[in-house]
Structure formats: structure tokens, C-alpha cells
PDB file of C-alpha atoms in Angstrom:
ATOM      1  CA  MET A   1       0.452  20.150 -37.371  1.00  0.00           C
ATOM      2  CA  GLN A   2       3.226  19.193 -34.941  1.00  0.00           C
ATOM      3  CA  ARG A   3       3.825  21.461 -31.962  1.00  0.00           C
ATOM      4  CA  ARG A   4       7.319  22.600 -31.213  1.00  0.00           C
ATOM      5  CA  ASN A   5       8.699  22.226 -27.697  1.00  0.00           C
ATOM      6  CA  VAL A   6       9.725  25.657 -26.525  1.00  0.00           C
ATOM      7  CA  PRO A   7      11.982  26.010 -23.458  1.00  0.00           C
ATOM      8  CA  THR A   8       9.968  27.392 -20.580  1.00  0.00           C
ATOM      9  CA  GLY A   9      12.903  28.780 -18.705  1.00  0.00           C
ATOM     10  CA  ASN A  10      11.751  27.150 -15.438  1.00  0.00           C
ATOM     11  CA  ASP A  11      14.988  25.192 -14.873  1.00  0.00           C
ATOM     12  CA  LYS A  12      16.664  27.438 -12.332  1.00  0.00           C
ATOM     13  CA  ARG A  13      19.556  25.061 -11.481  1.00  0.00           C
ATOM     14  CA  THR A  14      23.043  26.456 -11.699  1.00  0.00           C
ATOM     15  CA  PRO A  15      25.627  24.832 -14.007  1.00  0.00           C
ATOM     16  CA  ALA A  16      27.361  23.405 -10.925  1.00  0.00           C
ATOM     17  CA  GLN A  17      24.124  21.716  -9.780  1.00  0.00           C
ATOM     18  CA  LYS A  18      23.519  20.279 -13.253  1.00  0.00           C
ATOM     19  CA  MET A  19      27.085  18.918 -13.329  1.00  0.00           C
ATOM     20  CA  ALA A  20      26.676  17.392  -9.866  1.00  0.00           C
ATOM     21  CA  LYS A  21      23.511  15.584 -11.000  1.00  0.00           C
ATOM     22  CA  ASN A  22      25.235  14.285 -14.116  1.00  0.00           C
ATOM     23  CA  MET A  23      28.169  13.053 -12.010  1.00  0.00           C
ATOM     24  CA  THR A  24      25.763  11.236  -9.656  1.00  0.00           C
ATOM     25  CA  ILE A  25      24.088   9.437 -12.574  1.00  0.00           C
ATOM     26  CA  PHE A  26      27.479   8.542 -14.059  1.00  0.00           C
ATOM     27  CA  ALA A  27      28.694   7.143 -10.710  1.00  0.00           C
ATOM     28  CA  PHE A  28      25.523   5.060 -10.310  1.00  0.00           C
ATOM     29  CA  VAL A  29      25.833   3.548 -13.797  1.00  0.00           C
ATOM     30  CA  THR A  30      29.546   2.865 -13.232  1.00  0.00           C
ATOM     31  CA  CYS A  31      28.750   1.109  -9.943  1.00  0.00           C
ATOM     32  CA  LEU A  32      26.213  -1.156 -11.675  1.00  0.00           C
ATOM     33  CA  LEU A  33      28.767  -2.057 -14.338  1.00  0.00           C
ATOM     34  CA  VAL A  34      31.405  -2.890 -11.706  1.00  0.00           C
ATOM     35  CA  ILE A  35      28.935  -5.108  -9.809  1.00  0.00           C
ATOM     36  CA  GLY A  36      28.077  -6.889 -13.051  1.00  0.00           C
ATOM     37  CA  VAL A  37      31.739  -7.532 -13.859  1.00  0.00           C
ATOM     38  CA  ILE A  38      32.416  -8.863 -10.332  1.00  0.00           C
ATOM     39  CA  TYR A  39      29.393 -11.194 -10.526  1.00  0.00           C
ATOM     40  CA  VAL A  40      30.485 -12.626 -13.881  1.00  0.00           C
ATOM     41  CA  PHE A  41      34.041 -13.060 -12.570  1.00  0.00           C
ATOM     42  CA  TYR A  42      32.970 -15.054  -9.498  1.00  0.00           C
ATOM     43  CA  GLN A  43      30.510 -17.171 -11.480  1.00  0.00           C
ATOM     44  CA  HIS A  44      33.318 -18.112 -13.842  1.00  0.00           C
ATOM     45  CA  LYS A  45      35.687 -18.762 -10.923  1.00  0.00           C
ATOM     46  CA  ASN A  46      33.189 -21.024  -9.169  1.00  0.00           C
ATOM     47  CA  ALA A  47      32.596 -22.956 -12.398  1.00  0.00           C
ATOM     48  CA  ASP A  48      36.349 -23.533 -12.694  1.00  0.00           C
ATOM     49  CA  LYS A  49      36.452 -24.824  -9.108  1.00  0.00           C
ATOM     50  CA  VAL A  50      33.701 -27.328  -9.800  1.00  0.00           C
ATOM     51  CA  GLU A  51      35.440 -28.585 -12.926  1.00  0.00           C
ATOM     52  CA  SER A  52      38.788 -28.902 -11.157  1.00  0.00           C
ATOM     53  CA  GLY A  53      37.292 -30.750  -8.203  1.00  0.00           C
ATOM     54  CA  ASN A  54      38.108 -28.050  -5.627  1.00  0.00           C
ATOM     55  CA  MET A  55      34.435 -27.518  -4.830  1.00  0.00           C
ATOM     56  CA  PRO A  56      31.859 -30.258  -4.203  1.00  0.00           C
ATOM     57  CA  SER A  57      29.606 -30.488  -7.243  1.00  0.00           C
ATOM     58  CA  ALA A  58      27.140 -32.904  -5.662  1.00  0.00           C
ATOM     59  CA  THR A  59      26.042 -34.192  -2.282  1.00  0.00           C
ATOM     60  CA  GLU A  60      27.322 -37.500  -0.923  1.00  0.00           C
ATOM     61  CA  LEU A  61      23.963 -39.096  -1.708  1.00  0.00           C
ATOM     62  CA  GLN A  62      24.147 -37.948  -5.322  1.00  0.00           C
ATOM     63  CA  LYS A  63      27.702 -39.201  -5.627  1.00  0.00           C
ATOM     64  CA  LEU A  64      26.713 -42.622  -4.294  1.00  0.00           C
ATOM     65  CA  THR A  65      23.503 -43.094  -6.286  1.00  0.00           C
ATOM     66  CA  GLU A  66      24.653 -41.523  -9.550  1.00  0.00           C
ATOM     67  CA  LYS A  67      28.010 -43.275  -9.844  1.00  0.00           C
ATOM     68  CA  ASP A  68      27.890 -45.322 -13.045  1.00  0.00           C
ATOM     69  CA  LEU A  69      29.361 -48.661 -11.987  1.00  0.00           C
ATOM     70  CA  GLU A  70      28.954 -50.125 -15.454  1.00  0.00           C
ATOM     71  CA  MET A  71      31.180 -47.465 -17.010  1.00  0.00           C
ATOM     72  CA  GLY A  72      33.410 -46.656 -14.022  1.00  0.00           C
ATOM     73  CA  TYR A  73      33.657 -49.755 -11.869  1.00  0.00           C
ATOM     74  CA  PRO A  74      36.357 -49.628  -9.125  1.00  0.00           C
ATOM     75  CA  GLU A  75      39.550 -51.172 -10.440  1.00  0.00           C
ATOM     76  CA  THR A  76      40.981 -52.759  -7.292  1.00  0.00           C
ATOM     77  CA  PRO A  77      39.628 -54.821  -4.368  1.00  0.00           C
ATOM     78  CA  THR A  78      40.440 -51.929  -2.025  1.00  0.00           C
ATOM     79  CA  GLU A  79      38.438 -49.431  -4.099  1.00  0.00           C
ATOM     80  CA  VAL A  80      35.478 -51.831  -4.286  1.00  0.00           C
ATOM     81  CA  VAL A  81      35.389 -52.279  -0.512  1.00  0.00           C
ATOM     82  CA  LYS A  82      35.839 -48.530   0.077  1.00  0.00           C
ATOM     83  CA  PHE A  83      32.768 -47.787  -2.028  1.00  0.00           C
ATOM     84  CA  PHE A  84      30.886 -50.548  -0.222  1.00  0.00           C
ATOM     85  CA  ALA A  85      31.823 -48.940   3.126  1.00  0.00           C
ATOM     86  CA  ARG A  86      30.771 -45.465   1.973  1.00  0.00           C
ATOM     87  CA  ILE A  87      27.299 -46.686   1.041  1.00  0.00           C
ATOM     88  CA  ASN A  88      26.906 -48.573   4.318  1.00  0.00           C
ATOM     89  CA  GLN A  89      28.055 -45.578   6.340  1.00  0.00           C
ATOM     90  CA  TYR A  90      25.487 -43.362   4.630  1.00  0.00           C
ATOM     91  CA  ILE A  91      22.619 -45.820   5.054  1.00  0.00           C
ATOM     92  CA  TYR A  92      23.311 -46.630   8.712  1.00  0.00           C
ATOM     93  CA  ASN A  93      23.944 -43.002   9.699  1.00  0.00           C
ATOM     94  CA  THR A  94      20.951 -41.551   7.845  1.00  0.00           C
ATOM     95  CA  GLY A  95      17.525 -42.299   9.254  1.00  0.00           C
ATOM     96  CA  GLY A  96      14.215 -42.144   7.446  1.00  0.00           C
ATOM     97  CA  LEU A  97      15.361 -42.819   3.895  1.00  0.00           C
ATOM     98  CA  ASP A  98      12.434 -43.101   1.501  1.00  0.00           C
ATOM     99  CA  ASP A  99      11.926 -46.301  -0.494  1.00  0.00           C
ATOM    100  CA  GLU A 100      13.220 -44.869  -3.751  1.00  0.00           C
ATOM    101  CA  THR A 101      16.473 -43.629  -2.199  1.00  0.00           C
ATOM    102  CA  PHE A 102      16.988 -46.836  -0.229  1.00  0.00           C
ATOM    103  CA  ASP A 103      16.422 -48.930  -3.357  1.00  0.00           C
ATOM    104  CA  LYS A 104      18.971 -46.896  -5.326  1.00  0.00           C
ATOM    105  CA  LEU A 105      21.618 -47.331  -2.645  1.00  0.00           C
ATOM    106  CA  LEU A 106      20.876 -51.032  -2.252  1.00  0.00           C
ATOM    107  CA  ASN A 107      21.095 -51.547  -6.005  1.00  0.00           C
ATOM    108  CA  GLN A 108      24.520 -49.889  -5.968  1.00  0.00           C
ATOM    109  CA  LEU A 109      25.621 -52.263  -3.216  1.00  0.00           C
ATOM    110  CA  ARG A 110      24.374 -55.272  -5.151  1.00  0.00           C
ATOM    111  CA  MET A 111      26.383 -54.165  -8.180  1.00  0.00           C
ATOM    112  CA  LEU A 112      29.451 -54.957  -6.060  1.00  0.00           C
ATOM    113  CA  TYR A 113      28.262 -58.506  -5.245  1.00  0.00           C
ATOM    114  CA  SER A 114      29.361 -61.672  -6.994  1.00  0.00           C
ATOM    115  CA  LYS A 115      26.789 -63.796  -8.814  1.00  0.00           C
ATOM    116  CA  SER A 116      26.764 -66.420  -6.083  1.00  0.00           C
ATOM    117  CA  LEU A 117      26.194 -63.815  -3.351  1.00  0.00           C
ATOM    118  CA  LEU A 118      23.331 -62.297  -5.337  1.00  0.00           C
ATOM    119  CA  ASP A 119      21.768 -65.739  -5.739  1.00  0.00           C
ATOM    120  CA  GLN A 120      21.829 -66.202  -1.963  1.00  0.00           C
ATOM    121  CA  ASN A 121      20.180 -62.819  -1.301  1.00  0.00           C
ATOM    122  CA  THR A 122      17.183 -61.691  -3.320  1.00  0.00           C
ATOM    123  CA  PHE A 123      16.615 -57.958  -3.456  1.00  0.00           C
ATOM    124  CA  GLU A 124      13.431 -58.020  -1.362  1.00  0.00           C
ATOM    125  CA  GLU A 125      14.895 -60.313   1.296  1.00  0.00           C
ATOM    126  CA  GLN A 126      18.025 -58.241   1.606  1.00  0.00           C
ATOM    127  CA  LYS A 127      16.034 -54.991   1.733  1.00  0.00           C
ATOM    128  CA  GLU A 128      13.787 -56.293   4.528  1.00  0.00           C
ATOM    129  CA  ASN A 129      16.731 -57.512   6.619  1.00  0.00           C
ATOM    130  CA  PHE A 130      18.766 -54.387   5.925  1.00  0.00           C
ATOM    131  CA  ILE A 131      15.968 -52.025   6.997  1.00  0.00           C
ATOM    132  CA  ALA A 132      15.514 -53.979  10.239  1.00  0.00           C
ATOM    133  CA  GLU A 133      19.255 -53.728  10.974  1.00  0.00           C
ATOM    134  CA  VAL A 134      19.311 -49.990  10.254  1.00  0.00           C
ATOM    135  CA  GLN A 135      16.294 -49.376  12.506  1.00  0.00           C
ATOM    136  CA  GLU A 136      17.976 -51.258  15.362  1.00  0.00           C
ATOM    137  CA  PHE A 137      21.191 -49.337  14.690  1.00  0.00           C
ATOM    138  CA  GLN A 138      19.341 -46.011  14.823  1.00  0.00           C
ATOM    139  CA  LYS A 139      17.382 -47.037  17.922  1.00  0.00           C
ATOM    140  CA  LYS A 140      20.647 -47.544  19.818  1.00  0.00           C
ATOM    141  CA  LYS A 141      21.893 -44.161  18.529  1.00  0.00           C
ATOM    142  CA  ARG A 142      24.933 -45.680  16.922  1.00  0.00           C
ATOM    143  CA  LYS A 143      27.020 -43.989  14.262  1.00  0.00           C
ATOM    144  CA  ILE A 144      29.761 -45.144  11.924  1.00  0.00           C
ATOM    145  CA  ALA A 145      32.241 -42.387  12.711  1.00  0.00           C
ATOM    146  CA  ASN A 146      34.884 -43.577  10.269  1.00  0.00           C
ATOM    147  CA  TYR A 147      36.463 -46.624   8.677  1.00  0.00           C
ATOM    148  CA  THR A 148      39.783 -47.789   7.314  1.00  0.00           C
ATOM    149  CA  VAL A 149      40.464 -50.334   4.588  1.00  0.00           C
ATOM    150  CA  ASP A 150      43.539 -52.507   4.094  1.00  0.00           C
ATOM    151  CA  LYS A 151      46.070 -51.000   1.722  1.00  0.00           C
ATOM    152  CA  GLU A 152      46.484 -52.625  -1.653  1.00  0.00           C
ATOM    153  CA  SER A 153      50.047 -53.642  -0.795  1.00  0.00           C
ATOM    154  CA  SER A 154      48.907 -55.626   2.274  1.00  0.00           C
ATOM    155  CA  LEU A 155      46.184 -57.689   0.575  1.00  0.00           C
ATOM    156  CA  LYS A 156      46.343 -61.469   0.543  1.00  0.00           C
ATOM    157  CA  TYR A 157      45.478 -63.380  -2.611  1.00  0.00           C
ATOM    158  CA  LEU A 158      44.514 -67.032  -2.981  1.00  0.00           C
ATOM    159  CA  ASP A 159      42.899 -69.453  -5.394  1.00  0.00           C
ATOM    160  CA  TYR A 160      39.424 -70.659  -4.499  1.00  0.00           C
ATOM    161  CA  ASP A 161      37.662 -73.223  -6.656  1.00  0.00           C
ATOM    162  CA  GLY A 162      39.817 -72.227  -9.612  1.00  0.00           C
ATOM    163  CA  GLN A 163      39.165 -68.509  -9.119  1.00  0.00           C
ATOM    164  CA  LYS A 164      41.524 -65.785  -7.959  1.00  0.00           C
ATOM    165  CA  CYS A 165      40.345 -64.253  -4.672  1.00  0.00           C
ATOM    166  CA  ALA A 166      41.477 -61.361  -2.508  1.00  0.00           C
ATOM    167  CA  LEU A 167      41.163 -61.102   1.275  1.00  0.00           C
ATOM    168  CA  ILE A 168      40.604 -57.633   2.718  1.00  0.00           C
ATOM    169  CA  GLN A 169      39.467 -56.143   6.021  1.00  0.00           C
ATOM    170  CA  ILE A 170      37.547 -52.997   7.032  1.00  0.00           C
ATOM    171  CA  SER A 171      37.883 -51.472  10.483  1.00  0.00           C
ATOM    172  CA  PHE A 172      34.697 -49.598  11.377  1.00  0.00           C
ATOM    173  CA  PHE A 173      34.949 -46.980  14.136  1.00  0.00           C
ATOM    174  CA  MET A 174      31.585 -46.847  15.924  1.00  0.00           C
ATOM    175  CA  THR A 175      30.137 -44.396  18.446  1.00  0.00           C
ATOM    176  CA  GLU A 176      27.342 -45.152  20.919  1.00  0.00           C
ATOM    177  CA  ASN A 177      26.304 -43.222  24.051  1.00  0.00           C
ATOM    178  CA  GLY A 178      29.628 -41.449  24.422  1.00  0.00           C
ATOM    179  CA  ASN A 179      31.675 -44.586  23.816  1.00  0.00           C
ATOM    180  CA  TYR A 180      33.484 -45.726  20.732  1.00  0.00           C
ATOM    181  CA  SER A 181      34.466 -49.154  19.512  1.00  0.00           C
ATOM    182  CA  LYS A 182      36.256 -50.692  16.576  1.00  0.00           C
ATOM    183  CA  VAL A 183      34.534 -53.457  14.624  1.00  0.00           C
ATOM    184  CA  PHE A 184      36.436 -55.546  12.115  1.00  0.00           C
ATOM    185  CA  GLN A 185      34.822 -57.039   9.003  1.00  0.00           C
ATOM    186  CA  ASP A 186      36.538 -59.513   6.668  1.00  0.00           C
ATOM    187  CA  TYR A 187      35.772 -59.672   2.938  1.00  0.00           C
ATOM    188  CA  ILE A 188      36.553 -62.142   0.197  1.00  0.00           C
ATOM    189  CA  LEU A 189      36.470 -60.770  -3.334  1.00  0.00           C
ATOM    190  CA  VAL A 190      36.517 -62.794  -6.512  1.00  0.00           C
ATOM    191  CA  LYS A 191      37.293 -61.656 -10.030  1.00  0.00           C
ATOM    192  CA  GLU A 192      34.294 -61.984 -12.347  1.00  0.00           C
ATOM    193  CA  GLU A 193      34.398 -60.671 -15.902  1.00  0.00           C
ATOM    194  CA  LYS A 194      37.474 -58.552 -15.125  1.00  0.00           C
ATOM    195  CA  HIS A 195      35.819 -56.925 -12.084  1.00  0.00           C
ATOM    196  CA  TRP A 196      36.446 -57.607  -8.414  1.00  0.00           C
ATOM    197  CA  LYS A 197      33.178 -58.666  -6.758  1.00  0.00           C
ATOM    198  CA  ILE A 198      32.347 -59.368  -3.112  1.00  0.00           C
ATOM    199  CA  LEU A 199      31.971 -63.108  -2.639  1.00  0.00           C
ATOM    200  CA  ALA A 200      31.457 -63.186   1.139  1.00  0.00           C
ATOM    201  CA  PHE A 201      31.915 -61.099   4.253  1.00  0.00           C
ATOM    202  CA  LYS A 202      31.639 -61.613   7.978  1.00  0.00           C
ATOM    203  CA  LYS A 203      32.481 -59.985  11.287  1.00  0.00           C
ATOM    204  CA  ASN A 204      35.957 -60.885  12.527  1.00  0.00           C
ATOM    205  CA  VAL A 205      35.418 -62.010  16.120  1.00  0.00           C
ATOM    206  CA  ASN A 206      39.098 -62.864  16.572  1.00  0.00           C
ATOM    207  CA  SER A 207      40.336 -59.285  16.107  1.00  0.00           C
ATOM    208  CA  ASN A 208      40.744 -57.203  19.225  1.00  0.00           C
ATOM    209  CA  GLN A 209      37.939 -54.677  19.692  1.00  0.00           C
ATOM    210  CA  GLU A 210      38.899 -51.465  21.426  1.00  0.00           C
ATOM    211  CA  LYS A 211      36.420 -49.598  23.648  1.00  0.00           C
ATOM    212  CA  SER A 212      36.787 -46.451  25.700  1.00  0.00           C
ATOM    213  CA  GLU A 213      34.804 -43.462  26.903  1.00  0.00           C
ATOM    214  CA  SER A 214      35.118 -40.226  24.955  1.00  0.00           C
TER     215      SER A 214
END
């Protein structure tokens, strides 16, 4: 047989006290709801920023290694050389890259090379030489502070061995022991299968190099 709950009459709170308690509970629940609405609002706002490009959605390393060059290859010689410079700046300025990361970055660089340049530099040979250069660069505490690339409108075009080529220059701004310098690098790009590829590059020793103390 079920027992009936009979009021004991022990609740001695006044109606005002009971109302105050109920108001406190109501305020607490309302506060939780407001916090929930604000959280959802900002999550949605941040998602919109990522989609619109106003907020970085990935680190520089992710952007460099995950860029699909087969589907989204740079369209102009300037854009090719800019991407080349970005990868070099990251590699030279970042010490202690693990093998997997270094290989990914080097593979991205080699995607920008022409067939003849790839034939002259096997992956393993280039990796070995590149690592040695980066270690020497880091040892001297050098940094690539910035770089500029020739504008598309100022490029020079020529025919080389029946192929259309573009000449372009990068100015690298370097820092070392409180000093800065500007190093110029010349590039020749050739069009292979509708894509501009790096055919050759070398340091321009004829350009004036500026040095001063910071």
C-alpha cells in the first residue's frame, strides 16, 4: 500500500522569503541561458571570419605544405616566385625542422622547378646541400626579414631555345648582428605545360647591396 506524503508543517519561511528564493533560481537559469546564447553567437561569428578570410585559419607552415599546387598552381611568374620566396623564408628562419616537415617544404619547392632543373638536382642531393646552407645561415644568426618581387608589369620576356621565358628578380632584406643588407636574386622562368616553372636562378652580384647598422 502506497504511503501518502503529508505536509509536516516544518517550512517556516515567509511568503517573501519563498519568493526571493524563486527569484534567485530564475535569475540563475536566465544567466545560464544568456551565456549560452552569447557563446553560440561568437562561435558563429568566428566561423564567418574564417570563411571570409578575416581570421587566419591555418599557420604559415600549414599554408605552405598543404597548398595543392596541382589544382591551384600560381598563374603568373611573379606569383610563382613569391611562393618560392615564402617557402625559403620559412625554412631559413626556422631552425630544427624535422625530416618530415623539411621534406614537405622541399617537395613544394621542387613543384615550382622546370624539368631540366629537377634533372640537375636530385631530391637527396638538394636536401643535403639545403640543410647545410640553413645550418650555416642559422649559425650566423641571419634572418630573412622581408623580400620584394618584381611587379608583373616590369617583367622582361624572351625566347630561349624556342621557349618563352620570363626574367624576374627578388630583393631579400637580411638581418645579421644588428645590421641589415639587401641581396638580389635573378630568376628565369619557362612555360611548361601551361605553368611557369623556374629554369634557373643565381645571385645578382652586379646589383648594389645596401648595408647599414640598425
